[in-house]
PDB file of C-alpha atoms and ligand atoms in Angstrom:
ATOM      1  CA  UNK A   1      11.516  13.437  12.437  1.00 31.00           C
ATOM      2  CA  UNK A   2      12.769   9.885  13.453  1.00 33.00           C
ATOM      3  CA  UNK A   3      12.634   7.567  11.381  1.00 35.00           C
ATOM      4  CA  UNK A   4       9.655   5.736  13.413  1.00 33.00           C
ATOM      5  CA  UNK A   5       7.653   8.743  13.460  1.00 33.00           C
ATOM      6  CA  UNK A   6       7.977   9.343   9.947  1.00 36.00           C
ATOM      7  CA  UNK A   7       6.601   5.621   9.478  1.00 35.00           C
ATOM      8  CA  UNK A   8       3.740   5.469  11.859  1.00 35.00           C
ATOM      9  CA  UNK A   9       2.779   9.314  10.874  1.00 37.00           C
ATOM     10  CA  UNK A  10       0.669   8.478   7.443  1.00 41.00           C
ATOM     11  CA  UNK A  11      -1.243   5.767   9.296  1.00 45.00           C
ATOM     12  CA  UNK A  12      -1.948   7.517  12.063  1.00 42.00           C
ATOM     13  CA  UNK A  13      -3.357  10.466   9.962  1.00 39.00           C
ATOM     14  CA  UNK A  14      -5.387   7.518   8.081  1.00 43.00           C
ATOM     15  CA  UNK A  15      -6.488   5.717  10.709  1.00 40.00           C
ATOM     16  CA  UNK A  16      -7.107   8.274  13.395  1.00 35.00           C
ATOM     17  CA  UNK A  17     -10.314   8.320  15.244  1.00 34.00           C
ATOM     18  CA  UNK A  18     -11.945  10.926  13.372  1.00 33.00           C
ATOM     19  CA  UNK A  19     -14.395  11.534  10.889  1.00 35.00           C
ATOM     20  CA  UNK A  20     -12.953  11.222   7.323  1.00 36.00           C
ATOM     21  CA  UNK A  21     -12.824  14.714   6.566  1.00 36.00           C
ATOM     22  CA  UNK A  22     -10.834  15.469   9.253  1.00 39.00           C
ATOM     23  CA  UNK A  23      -8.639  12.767   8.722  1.00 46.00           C
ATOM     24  CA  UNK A  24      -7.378  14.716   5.524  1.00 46.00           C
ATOM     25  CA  UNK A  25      -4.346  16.856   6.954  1.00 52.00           C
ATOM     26  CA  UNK A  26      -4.467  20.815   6.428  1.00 52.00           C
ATOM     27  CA  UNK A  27      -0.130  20.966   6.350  1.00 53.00           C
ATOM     28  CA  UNK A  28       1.948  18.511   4.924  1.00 65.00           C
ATOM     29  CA  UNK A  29       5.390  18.401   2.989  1.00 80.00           C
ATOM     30  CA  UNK A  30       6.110  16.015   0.047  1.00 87.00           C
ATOM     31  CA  UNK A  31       9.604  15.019  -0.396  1.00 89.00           C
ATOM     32  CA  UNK A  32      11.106  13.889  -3.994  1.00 88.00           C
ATOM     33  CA  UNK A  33      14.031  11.501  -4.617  1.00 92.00           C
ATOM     34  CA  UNK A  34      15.515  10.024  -8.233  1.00 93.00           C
ATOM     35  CA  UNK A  35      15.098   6.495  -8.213  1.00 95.00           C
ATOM     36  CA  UNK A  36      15.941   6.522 -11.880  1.00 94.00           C
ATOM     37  CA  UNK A  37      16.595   8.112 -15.024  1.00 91.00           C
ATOM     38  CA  UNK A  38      12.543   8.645 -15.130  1.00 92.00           C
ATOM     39  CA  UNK A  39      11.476   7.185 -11.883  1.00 96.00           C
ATOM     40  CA  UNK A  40      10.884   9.075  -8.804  1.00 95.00           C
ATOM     41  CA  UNK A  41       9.467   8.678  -5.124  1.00 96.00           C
ATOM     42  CA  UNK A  42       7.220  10.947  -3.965  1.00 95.00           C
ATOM     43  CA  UNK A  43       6.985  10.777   0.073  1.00 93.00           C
ATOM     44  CA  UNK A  44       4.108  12.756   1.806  1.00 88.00           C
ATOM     45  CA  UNK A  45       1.352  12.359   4.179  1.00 87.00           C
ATOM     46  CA  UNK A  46      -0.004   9.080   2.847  1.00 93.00           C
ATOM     47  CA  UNK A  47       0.945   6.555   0.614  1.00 96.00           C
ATOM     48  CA  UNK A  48       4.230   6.426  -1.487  1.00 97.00           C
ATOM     49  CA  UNK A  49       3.781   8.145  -4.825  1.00 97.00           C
ATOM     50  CA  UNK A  50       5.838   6.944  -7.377  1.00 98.00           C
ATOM     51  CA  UNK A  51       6.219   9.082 -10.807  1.00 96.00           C
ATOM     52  CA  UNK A  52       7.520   8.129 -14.056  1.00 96.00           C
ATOM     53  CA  UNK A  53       8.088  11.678 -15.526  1.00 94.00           C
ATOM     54  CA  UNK A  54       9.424  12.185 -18.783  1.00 92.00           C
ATOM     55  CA  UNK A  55       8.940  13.122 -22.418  1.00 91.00           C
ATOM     56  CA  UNK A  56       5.659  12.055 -22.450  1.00 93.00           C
ATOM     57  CA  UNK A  57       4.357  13.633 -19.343  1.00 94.00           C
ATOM     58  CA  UNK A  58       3.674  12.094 -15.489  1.00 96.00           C
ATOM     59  CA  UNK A  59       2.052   8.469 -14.943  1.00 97.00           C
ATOM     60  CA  UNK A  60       1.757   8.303 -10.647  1.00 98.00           C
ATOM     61  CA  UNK A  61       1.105   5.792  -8.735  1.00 98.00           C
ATOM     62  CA  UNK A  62      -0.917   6.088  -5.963  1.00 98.00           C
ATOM     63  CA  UNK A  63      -2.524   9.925  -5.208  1.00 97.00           C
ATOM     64  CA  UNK A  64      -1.846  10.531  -1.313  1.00 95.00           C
ATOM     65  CA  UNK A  65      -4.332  12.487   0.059  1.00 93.00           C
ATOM     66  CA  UNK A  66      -6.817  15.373  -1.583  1.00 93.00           C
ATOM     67  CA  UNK A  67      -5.096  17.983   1.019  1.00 92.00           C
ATOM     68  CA  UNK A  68      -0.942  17.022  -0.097  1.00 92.00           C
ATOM     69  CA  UNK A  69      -2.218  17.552  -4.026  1.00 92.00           C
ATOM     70  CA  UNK A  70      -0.347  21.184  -4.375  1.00 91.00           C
ATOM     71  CA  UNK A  71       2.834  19.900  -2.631  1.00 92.00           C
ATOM     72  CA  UNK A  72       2.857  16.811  -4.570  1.00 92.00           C
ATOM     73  CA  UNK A  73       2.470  19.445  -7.443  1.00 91.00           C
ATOM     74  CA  UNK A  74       5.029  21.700  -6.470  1.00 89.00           C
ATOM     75  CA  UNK A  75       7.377  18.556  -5.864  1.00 89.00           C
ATOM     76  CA  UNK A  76       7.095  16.850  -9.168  1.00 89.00           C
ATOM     77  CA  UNK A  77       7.575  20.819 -10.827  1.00 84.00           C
ATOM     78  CA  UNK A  78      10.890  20.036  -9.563  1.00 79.00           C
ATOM     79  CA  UNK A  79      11.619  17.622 -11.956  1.00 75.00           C
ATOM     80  CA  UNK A  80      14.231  18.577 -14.492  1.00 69.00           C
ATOM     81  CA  UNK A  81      11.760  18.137 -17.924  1.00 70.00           C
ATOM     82  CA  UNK A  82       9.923  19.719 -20.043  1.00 63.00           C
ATOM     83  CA  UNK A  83       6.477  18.067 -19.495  1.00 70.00           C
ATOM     84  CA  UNK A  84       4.947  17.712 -16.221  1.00 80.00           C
ATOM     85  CA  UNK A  85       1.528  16.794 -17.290  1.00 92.00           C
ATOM     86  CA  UNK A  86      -0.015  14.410 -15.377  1.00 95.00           C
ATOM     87  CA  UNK A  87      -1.774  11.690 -17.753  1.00 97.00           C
ATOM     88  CA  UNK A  88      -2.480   9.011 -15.614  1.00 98.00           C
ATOM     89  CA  UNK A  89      -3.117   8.220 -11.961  1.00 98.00           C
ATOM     90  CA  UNK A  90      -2.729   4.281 -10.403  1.00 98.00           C
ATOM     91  CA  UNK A  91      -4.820   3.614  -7.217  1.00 98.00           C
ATOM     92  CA  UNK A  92      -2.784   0.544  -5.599  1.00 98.00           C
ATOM     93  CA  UNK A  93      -6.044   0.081  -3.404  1.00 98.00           C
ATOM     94  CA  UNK A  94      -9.137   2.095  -2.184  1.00 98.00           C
ATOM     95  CA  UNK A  95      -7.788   3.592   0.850  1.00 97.00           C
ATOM     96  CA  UNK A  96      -8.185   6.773   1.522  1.00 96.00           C
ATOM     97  CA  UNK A  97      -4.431   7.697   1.782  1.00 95.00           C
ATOM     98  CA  UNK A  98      -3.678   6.015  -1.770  1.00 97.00           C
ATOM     99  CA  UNK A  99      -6.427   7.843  -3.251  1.00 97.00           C
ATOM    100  CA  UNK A 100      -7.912  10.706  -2.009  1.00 97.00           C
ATOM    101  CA  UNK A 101      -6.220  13.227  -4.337  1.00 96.00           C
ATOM    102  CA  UNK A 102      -8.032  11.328  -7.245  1.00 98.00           C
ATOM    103  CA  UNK A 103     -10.139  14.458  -7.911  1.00 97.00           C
ATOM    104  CA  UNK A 104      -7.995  17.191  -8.312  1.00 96.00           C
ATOM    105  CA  UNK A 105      -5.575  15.159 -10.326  1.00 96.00           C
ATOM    106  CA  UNK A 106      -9.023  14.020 -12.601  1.00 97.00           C
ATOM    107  CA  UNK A 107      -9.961  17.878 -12.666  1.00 96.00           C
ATOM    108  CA  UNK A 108      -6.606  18.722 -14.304  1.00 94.00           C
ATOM    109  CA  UNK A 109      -7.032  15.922 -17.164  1.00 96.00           C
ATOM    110  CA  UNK A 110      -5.349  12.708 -16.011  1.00 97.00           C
ATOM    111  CA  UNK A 111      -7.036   9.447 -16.034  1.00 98.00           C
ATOM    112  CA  UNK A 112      -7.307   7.418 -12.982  1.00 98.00           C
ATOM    113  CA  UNK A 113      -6.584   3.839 -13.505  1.00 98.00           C
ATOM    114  CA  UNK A 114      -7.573   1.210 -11.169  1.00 98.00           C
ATOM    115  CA  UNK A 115      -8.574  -2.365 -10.449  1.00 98.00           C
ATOM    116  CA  UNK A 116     -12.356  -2.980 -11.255  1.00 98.00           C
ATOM    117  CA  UNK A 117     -12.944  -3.820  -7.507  1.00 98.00           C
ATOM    118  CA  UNK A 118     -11.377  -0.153  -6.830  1.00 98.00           C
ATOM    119  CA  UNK A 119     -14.347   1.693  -8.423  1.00 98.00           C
ATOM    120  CA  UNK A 120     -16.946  -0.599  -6.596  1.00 98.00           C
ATOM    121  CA  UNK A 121     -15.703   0.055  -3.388  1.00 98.00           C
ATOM    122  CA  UNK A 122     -14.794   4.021  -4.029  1.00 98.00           C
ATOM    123  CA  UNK A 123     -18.539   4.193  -5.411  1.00 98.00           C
ATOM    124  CA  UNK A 124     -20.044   2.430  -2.140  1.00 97.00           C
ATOM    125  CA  UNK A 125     -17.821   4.115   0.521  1.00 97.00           C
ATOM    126  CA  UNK A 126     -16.718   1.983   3.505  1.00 96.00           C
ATOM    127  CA  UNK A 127     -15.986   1.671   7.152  1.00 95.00           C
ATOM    128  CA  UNK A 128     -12.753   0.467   7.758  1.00 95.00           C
ATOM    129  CA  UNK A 129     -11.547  -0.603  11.239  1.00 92.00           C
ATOM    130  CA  UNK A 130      -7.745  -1.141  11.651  1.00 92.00           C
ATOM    131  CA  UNK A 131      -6.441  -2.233  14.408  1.00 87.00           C
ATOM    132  CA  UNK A 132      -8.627  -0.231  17.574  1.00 88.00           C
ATOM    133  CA  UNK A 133      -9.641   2.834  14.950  1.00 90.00           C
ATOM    134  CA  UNK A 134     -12.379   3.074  12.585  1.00 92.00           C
ATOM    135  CA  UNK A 135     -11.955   5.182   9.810  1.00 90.00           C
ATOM    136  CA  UNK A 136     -15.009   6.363   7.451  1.00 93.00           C
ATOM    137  CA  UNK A 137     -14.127   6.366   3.770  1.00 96.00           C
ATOM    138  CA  UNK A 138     -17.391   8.059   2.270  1.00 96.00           C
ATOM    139  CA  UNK A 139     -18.956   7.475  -1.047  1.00 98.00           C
ATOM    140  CA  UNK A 140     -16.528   8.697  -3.953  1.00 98.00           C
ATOM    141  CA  UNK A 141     -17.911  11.755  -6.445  1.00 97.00           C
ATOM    142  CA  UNK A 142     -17.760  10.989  -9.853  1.00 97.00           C
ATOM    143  CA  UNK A 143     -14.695  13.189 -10.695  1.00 96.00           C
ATOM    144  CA  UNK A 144     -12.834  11.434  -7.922  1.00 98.00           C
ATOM    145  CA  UNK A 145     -13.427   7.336  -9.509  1.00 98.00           C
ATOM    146  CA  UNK A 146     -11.370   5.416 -11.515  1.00 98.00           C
ATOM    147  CA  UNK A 147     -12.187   5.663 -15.140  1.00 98.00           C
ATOM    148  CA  UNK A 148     -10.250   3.291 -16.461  1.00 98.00           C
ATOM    149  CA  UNK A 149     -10.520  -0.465 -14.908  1.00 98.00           C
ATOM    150  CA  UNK A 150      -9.533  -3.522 -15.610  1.00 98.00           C
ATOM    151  CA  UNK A 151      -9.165  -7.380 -14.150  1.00 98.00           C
ATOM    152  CA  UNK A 152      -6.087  -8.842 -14.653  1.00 98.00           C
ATOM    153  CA  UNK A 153      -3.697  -6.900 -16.047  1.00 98.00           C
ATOM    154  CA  UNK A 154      -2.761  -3.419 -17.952  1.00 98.00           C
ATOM    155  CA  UNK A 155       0.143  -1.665 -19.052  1.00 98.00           C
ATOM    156  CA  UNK A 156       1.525   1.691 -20.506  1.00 98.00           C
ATOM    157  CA  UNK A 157       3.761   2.360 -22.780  1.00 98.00           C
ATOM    158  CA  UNK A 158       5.317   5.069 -21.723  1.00 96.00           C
ATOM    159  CA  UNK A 159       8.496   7.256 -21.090  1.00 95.00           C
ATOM    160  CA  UNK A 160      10.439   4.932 -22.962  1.00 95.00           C
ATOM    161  CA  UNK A 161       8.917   1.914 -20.423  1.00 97.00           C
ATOM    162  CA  UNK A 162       6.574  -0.120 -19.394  1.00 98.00           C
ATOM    163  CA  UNK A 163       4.829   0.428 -16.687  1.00 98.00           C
ATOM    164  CA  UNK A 164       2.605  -2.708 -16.212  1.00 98.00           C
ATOM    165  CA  UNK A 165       0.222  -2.792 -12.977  1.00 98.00           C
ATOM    166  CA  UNK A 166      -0.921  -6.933 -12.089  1.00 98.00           C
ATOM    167  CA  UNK A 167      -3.585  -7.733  -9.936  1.00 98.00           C
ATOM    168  CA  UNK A 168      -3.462  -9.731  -7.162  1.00 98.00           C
ATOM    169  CA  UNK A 169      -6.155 -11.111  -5.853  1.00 92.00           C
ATOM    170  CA  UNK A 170      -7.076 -11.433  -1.533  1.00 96.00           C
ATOM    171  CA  UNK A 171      -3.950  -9.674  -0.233  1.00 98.00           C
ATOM    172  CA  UNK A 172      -4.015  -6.538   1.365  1.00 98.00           C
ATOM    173  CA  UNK A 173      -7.494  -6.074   0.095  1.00 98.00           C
ATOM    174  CA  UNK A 174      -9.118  -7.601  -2.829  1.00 98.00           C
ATOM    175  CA  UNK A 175      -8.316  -4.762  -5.215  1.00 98.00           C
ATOM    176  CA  UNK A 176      -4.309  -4.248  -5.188  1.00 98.00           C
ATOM    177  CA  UNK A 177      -2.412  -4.151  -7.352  1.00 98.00           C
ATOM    178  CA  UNK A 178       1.677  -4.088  -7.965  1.00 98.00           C
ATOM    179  CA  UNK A 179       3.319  -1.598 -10.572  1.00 98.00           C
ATOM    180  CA  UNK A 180       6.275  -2.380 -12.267  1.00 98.00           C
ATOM    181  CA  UNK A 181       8.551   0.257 -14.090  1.00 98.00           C
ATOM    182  CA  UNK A 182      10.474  -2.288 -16.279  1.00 97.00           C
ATOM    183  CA  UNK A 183      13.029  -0.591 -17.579  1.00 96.00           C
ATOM    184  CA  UNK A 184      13.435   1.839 -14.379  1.00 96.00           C
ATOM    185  CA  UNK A 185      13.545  -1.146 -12.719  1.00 97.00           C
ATOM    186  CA  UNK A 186      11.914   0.216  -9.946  1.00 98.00           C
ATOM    187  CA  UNK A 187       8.395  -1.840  -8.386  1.00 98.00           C
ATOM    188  CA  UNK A 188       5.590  -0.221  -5.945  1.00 98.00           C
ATOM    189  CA  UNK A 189       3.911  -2.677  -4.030  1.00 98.00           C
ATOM    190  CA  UNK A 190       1.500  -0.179  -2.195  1.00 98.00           C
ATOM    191  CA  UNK A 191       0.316  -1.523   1.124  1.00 98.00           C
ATOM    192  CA  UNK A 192       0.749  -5.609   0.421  1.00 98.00           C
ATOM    193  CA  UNK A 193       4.699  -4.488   1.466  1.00 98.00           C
ATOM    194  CA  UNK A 194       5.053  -1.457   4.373  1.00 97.00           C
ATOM    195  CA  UNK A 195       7.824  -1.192   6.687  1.00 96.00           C
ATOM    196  CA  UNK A 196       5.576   0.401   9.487  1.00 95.00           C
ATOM    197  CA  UNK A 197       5.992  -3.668  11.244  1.00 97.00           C
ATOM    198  CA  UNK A 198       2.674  -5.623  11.196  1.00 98.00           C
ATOM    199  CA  UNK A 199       0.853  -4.968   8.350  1.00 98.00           C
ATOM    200  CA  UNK A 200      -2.940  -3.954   8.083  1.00 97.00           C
ATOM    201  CA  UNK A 201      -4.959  -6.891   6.326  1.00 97.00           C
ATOM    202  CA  UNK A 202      -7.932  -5.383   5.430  1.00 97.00           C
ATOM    203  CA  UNK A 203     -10.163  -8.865   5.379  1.00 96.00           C
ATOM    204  CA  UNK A 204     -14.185  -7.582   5.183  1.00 96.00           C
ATOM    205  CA  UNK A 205     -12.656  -6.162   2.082  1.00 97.00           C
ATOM    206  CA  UNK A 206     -10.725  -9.517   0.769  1.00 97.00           C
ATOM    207  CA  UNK A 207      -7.504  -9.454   2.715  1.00 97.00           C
ATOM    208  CA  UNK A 208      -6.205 -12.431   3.483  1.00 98.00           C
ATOM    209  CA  UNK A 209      -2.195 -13.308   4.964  1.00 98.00           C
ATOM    210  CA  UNK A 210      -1.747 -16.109   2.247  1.00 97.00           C
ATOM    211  CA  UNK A 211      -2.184 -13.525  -0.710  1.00 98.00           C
ATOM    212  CA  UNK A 212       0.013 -11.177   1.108  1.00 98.00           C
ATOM    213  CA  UNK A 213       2.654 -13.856   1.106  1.00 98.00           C
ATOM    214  CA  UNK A 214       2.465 -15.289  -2.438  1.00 98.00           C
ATOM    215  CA  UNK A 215       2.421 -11.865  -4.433  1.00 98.00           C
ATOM    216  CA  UNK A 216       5.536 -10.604  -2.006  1.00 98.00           C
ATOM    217  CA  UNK A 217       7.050 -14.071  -2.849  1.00 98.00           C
ATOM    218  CA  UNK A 218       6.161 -13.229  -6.816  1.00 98.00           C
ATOM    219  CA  UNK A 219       7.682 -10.180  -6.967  1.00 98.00           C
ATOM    220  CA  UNK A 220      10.486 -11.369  -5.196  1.00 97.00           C
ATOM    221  CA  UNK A 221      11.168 -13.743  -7.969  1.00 96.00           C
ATOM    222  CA  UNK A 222      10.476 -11.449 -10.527  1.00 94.00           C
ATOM    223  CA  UNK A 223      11.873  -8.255  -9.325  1.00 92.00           C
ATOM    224  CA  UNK A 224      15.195  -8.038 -11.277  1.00 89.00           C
ATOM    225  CA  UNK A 225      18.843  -7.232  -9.584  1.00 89.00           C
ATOM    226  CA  UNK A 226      19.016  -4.627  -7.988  1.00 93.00           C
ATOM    227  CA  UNK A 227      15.238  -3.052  -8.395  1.00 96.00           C
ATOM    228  CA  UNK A 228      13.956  -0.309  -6.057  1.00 98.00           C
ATOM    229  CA  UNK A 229      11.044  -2.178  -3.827  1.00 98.00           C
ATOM    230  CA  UNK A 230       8.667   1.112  -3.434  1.00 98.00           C
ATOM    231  CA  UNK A 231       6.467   0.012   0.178  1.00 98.00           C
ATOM    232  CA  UNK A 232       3.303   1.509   0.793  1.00 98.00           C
ATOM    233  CA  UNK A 233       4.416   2.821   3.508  1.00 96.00           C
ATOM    234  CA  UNK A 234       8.478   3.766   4.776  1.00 95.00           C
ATOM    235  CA  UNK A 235      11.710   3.939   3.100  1.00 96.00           C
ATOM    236  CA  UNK A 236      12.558   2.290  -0.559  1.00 97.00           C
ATOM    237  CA  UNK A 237      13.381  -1.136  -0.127  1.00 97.00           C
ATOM    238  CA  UNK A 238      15.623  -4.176  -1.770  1.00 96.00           C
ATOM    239  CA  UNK A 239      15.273  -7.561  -2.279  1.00 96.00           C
ATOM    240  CA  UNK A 240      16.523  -8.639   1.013  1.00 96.00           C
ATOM    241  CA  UNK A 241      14.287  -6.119   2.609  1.00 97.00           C
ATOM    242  CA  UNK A 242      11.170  -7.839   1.400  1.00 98.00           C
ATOM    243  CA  UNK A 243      12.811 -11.351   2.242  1.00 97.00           C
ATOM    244  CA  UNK A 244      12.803 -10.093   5.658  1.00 98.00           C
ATOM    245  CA  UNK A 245       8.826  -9.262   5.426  1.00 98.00           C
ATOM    246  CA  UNK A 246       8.429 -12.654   3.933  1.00 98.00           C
ATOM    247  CA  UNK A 247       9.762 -15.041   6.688  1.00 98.00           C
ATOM    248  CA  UNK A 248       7.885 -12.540   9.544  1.00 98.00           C
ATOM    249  CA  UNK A 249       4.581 -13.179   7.384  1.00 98.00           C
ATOM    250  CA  UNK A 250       5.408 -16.701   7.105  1.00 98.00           C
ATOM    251  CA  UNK A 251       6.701 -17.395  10.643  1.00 98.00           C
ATOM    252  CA  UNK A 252       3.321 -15.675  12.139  1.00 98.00           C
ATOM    253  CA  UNK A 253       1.113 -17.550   9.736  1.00 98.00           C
ATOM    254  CA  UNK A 254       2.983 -20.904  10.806  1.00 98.00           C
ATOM    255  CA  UNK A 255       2.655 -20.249  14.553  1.00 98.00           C
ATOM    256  CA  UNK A 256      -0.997 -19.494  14.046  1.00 98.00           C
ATOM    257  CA  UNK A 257      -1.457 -22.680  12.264  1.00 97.00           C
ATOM    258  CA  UNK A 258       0.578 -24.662  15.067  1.00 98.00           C
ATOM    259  CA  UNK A 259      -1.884 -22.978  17.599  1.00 98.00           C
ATOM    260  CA  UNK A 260      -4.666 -24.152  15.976  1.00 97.00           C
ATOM    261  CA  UNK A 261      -3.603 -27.393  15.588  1.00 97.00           C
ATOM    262  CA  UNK A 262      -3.322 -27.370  19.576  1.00 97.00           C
ATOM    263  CA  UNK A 263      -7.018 -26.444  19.405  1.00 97.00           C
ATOM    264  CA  UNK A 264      -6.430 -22.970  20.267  1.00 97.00           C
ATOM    265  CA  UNK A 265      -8.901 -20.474  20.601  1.00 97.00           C
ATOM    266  CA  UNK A 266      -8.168 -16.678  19.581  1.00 97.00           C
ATOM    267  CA  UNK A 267      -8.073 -15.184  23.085  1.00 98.00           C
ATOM    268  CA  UNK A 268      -5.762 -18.177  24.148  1.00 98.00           C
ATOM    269  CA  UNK A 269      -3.810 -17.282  21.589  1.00 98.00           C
ATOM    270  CA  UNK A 270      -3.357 -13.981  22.697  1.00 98.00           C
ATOM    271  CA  UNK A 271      -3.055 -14.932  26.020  1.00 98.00           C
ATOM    272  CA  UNK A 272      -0.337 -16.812  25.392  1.00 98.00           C
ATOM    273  CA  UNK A 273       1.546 -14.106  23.169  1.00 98.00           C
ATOM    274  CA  UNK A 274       2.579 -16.648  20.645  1.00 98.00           C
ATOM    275  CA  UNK A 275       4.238 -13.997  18.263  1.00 98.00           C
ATOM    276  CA  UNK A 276       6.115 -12.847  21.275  1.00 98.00           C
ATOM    277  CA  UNK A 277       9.282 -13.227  18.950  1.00 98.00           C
ATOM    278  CA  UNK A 278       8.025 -10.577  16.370  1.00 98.00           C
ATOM    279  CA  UNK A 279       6.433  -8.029  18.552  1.00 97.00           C
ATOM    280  CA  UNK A 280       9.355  -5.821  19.846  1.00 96.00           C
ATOM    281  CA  UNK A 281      10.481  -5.210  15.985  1.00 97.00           C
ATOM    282  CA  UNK A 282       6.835  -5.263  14.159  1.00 98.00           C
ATOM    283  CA  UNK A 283       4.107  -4.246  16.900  1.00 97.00           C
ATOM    284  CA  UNK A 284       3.143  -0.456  16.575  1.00 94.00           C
ATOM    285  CA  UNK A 285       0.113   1.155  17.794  1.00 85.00           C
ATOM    286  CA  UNK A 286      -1.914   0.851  15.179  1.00 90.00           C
ATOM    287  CA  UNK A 287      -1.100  -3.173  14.471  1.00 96.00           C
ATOM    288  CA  UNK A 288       0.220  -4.748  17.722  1.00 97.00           C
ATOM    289  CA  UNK A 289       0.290  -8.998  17.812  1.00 98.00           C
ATOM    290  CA  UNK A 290      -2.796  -9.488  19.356  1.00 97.00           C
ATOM    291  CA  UNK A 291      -4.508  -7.805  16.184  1.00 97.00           C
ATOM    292  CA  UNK A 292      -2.050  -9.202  13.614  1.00 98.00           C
ATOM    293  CA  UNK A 293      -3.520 -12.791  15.346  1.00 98.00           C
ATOM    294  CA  UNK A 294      -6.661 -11.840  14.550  1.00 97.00           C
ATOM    295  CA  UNK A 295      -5.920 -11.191  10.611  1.00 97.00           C
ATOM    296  CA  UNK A 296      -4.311 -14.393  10.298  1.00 98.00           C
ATOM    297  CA  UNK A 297      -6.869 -16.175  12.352  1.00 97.00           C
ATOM    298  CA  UNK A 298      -9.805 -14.500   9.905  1.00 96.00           C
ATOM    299  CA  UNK A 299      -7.901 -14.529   6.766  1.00 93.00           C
ATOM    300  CA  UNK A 300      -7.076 -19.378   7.278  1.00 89.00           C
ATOM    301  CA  UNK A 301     -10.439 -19.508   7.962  1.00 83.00           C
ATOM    302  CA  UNK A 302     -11.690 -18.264   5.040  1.00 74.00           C
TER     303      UNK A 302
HETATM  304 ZN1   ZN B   1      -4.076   0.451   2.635  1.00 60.14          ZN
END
């Protein structure tokens, strides 16, 4: 599969023009890479999984869809340890491709551990439109919702680490969060940082470009020498790999502003393709310029 495919592929499957249910792919293969001495990445149909997996059993991060659960099984069974118990389940964000397989990782006695704004939006269901697709994210059941929240910050202690999980607020939703392995030094940024090219800002649900930029520019600072950059979507990533994401955010967001400041409107915007410099590396199907204009646009004005 080239390496395109293999990034567009989880969107597409996401965000396809279907109803939910059939969103949820029937085949899918989950591949499993050492990061660390504890740490791996977990790469199937939808989000990046990443899995501390040790002594004391399996914290993941994210839960990919309900359909990948027994290949993500049968992948972290691979693991050379005694323990795979799965204890505890992040959601980075609502969307369905993060957190789908809640349920049958709940059934089998982990705890799924989100930010508060998580469980309010898994227990009203949504419509989310990205890019020209809508994709219908029903109503969670009770088995498959967070039952641990919080606001701010939590952390486990854990396989000899801490895995600590921040909130930050308006990025790629209102409810993401970033998940640090400290001593694994390994971070998963779920979808604030994908490599797919334009990124989905999902703004009826609190997106906004600026948040996207200052929690990428926070974990840049933070993340220490070295650390594995886990995207939402695509290949593990380094420090220079999210500079790269930074100055594209930034150097859309500027010529937006510029725009504006010429009294712009949207369409003449568009018209004038004023991200023409980005779109042959970040424009894919699902995101092309004249939507990523229309993010920016709606995430400065509010
Ligand atoms: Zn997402």
């Amino acid at each position: 599969m080239s390496k395109l495919l293999k990034f567009v592929m989880p969107f597409a499957l996401c965000c396809a023009p279907v109803s939910a249910q059939d969103a949820r792919p029937e085949n899918t293969s989950v591949t499993f890479t050492k990061l660390s001495k504890s740490v791996y990445l977990l790469e199937g149909t939808g989000g990046n999984i990443a899995a501390s997996i040790g002594p004391d059993g399996v914290v993941l991060v994210d839960s990919d869809y309900a359909a990948a659960n027994s290949q993500v099984m049968a992948a972290l069974a691979k693991a050379d340890v005694a323990s795979t118990t799965i204890r505890y389940v992040f959601n980075t964000h609502y969307h369905l491709d993060h957190s789908d397989g809640n349920a049958p990782f709940a059934r089998i006695g982990a705890t799924v551990i989100a930010h508060e704004n998580v469980r309010s939006r898994h227990i009203k269901g949504a419509a989310v439109k990205v890019g020209p697709f809508l994709q219908a994210i029903p109503p969670y059941s009770p088995t498959a919702l967070p039952t641990l929240t919080f606001n701010k910050s939590i952390s486990l202690h854990f396989n000899a680490d801490e895995i600590r999980a921040e909130h930050y607020s308006a990025t790629h939703t209102d409810g993401d969060i970033v998940v640090s392995f400290r001593e694994a030094k390994v971070v998963h940024m779920g979808d604030i940082f994908v490599r797919y090219g334009f990124p989905f800002i999902d703004v009826p649900a609190g997106g906004t470009i600026d948040g996207m930029i200052s929690t990428c520019e926070q974990v840049l600072a933070y993340a220490p020498e070295g650390a594995f950059i886990i995207p939402g979507h695509g290949e593990v990533a380094e420090a220079k790999d999210l500079k790269e994401y930074i100055d594209m955010l930034k150097g859309t967001r500027a010529a937006v502003l510029r725009a504006q400041q010429q009294h712009m409107s949207l369409e003449q915007m568009q018209r004038a393709r004023i991200l023409s410099r980005w779109e042959k590396r970040y424009s894919n199907q699902y995101i092309n310029a004249d939507t990523f204009i229309e993010y920016i646009v709606a995430s400065v004005a509010r």
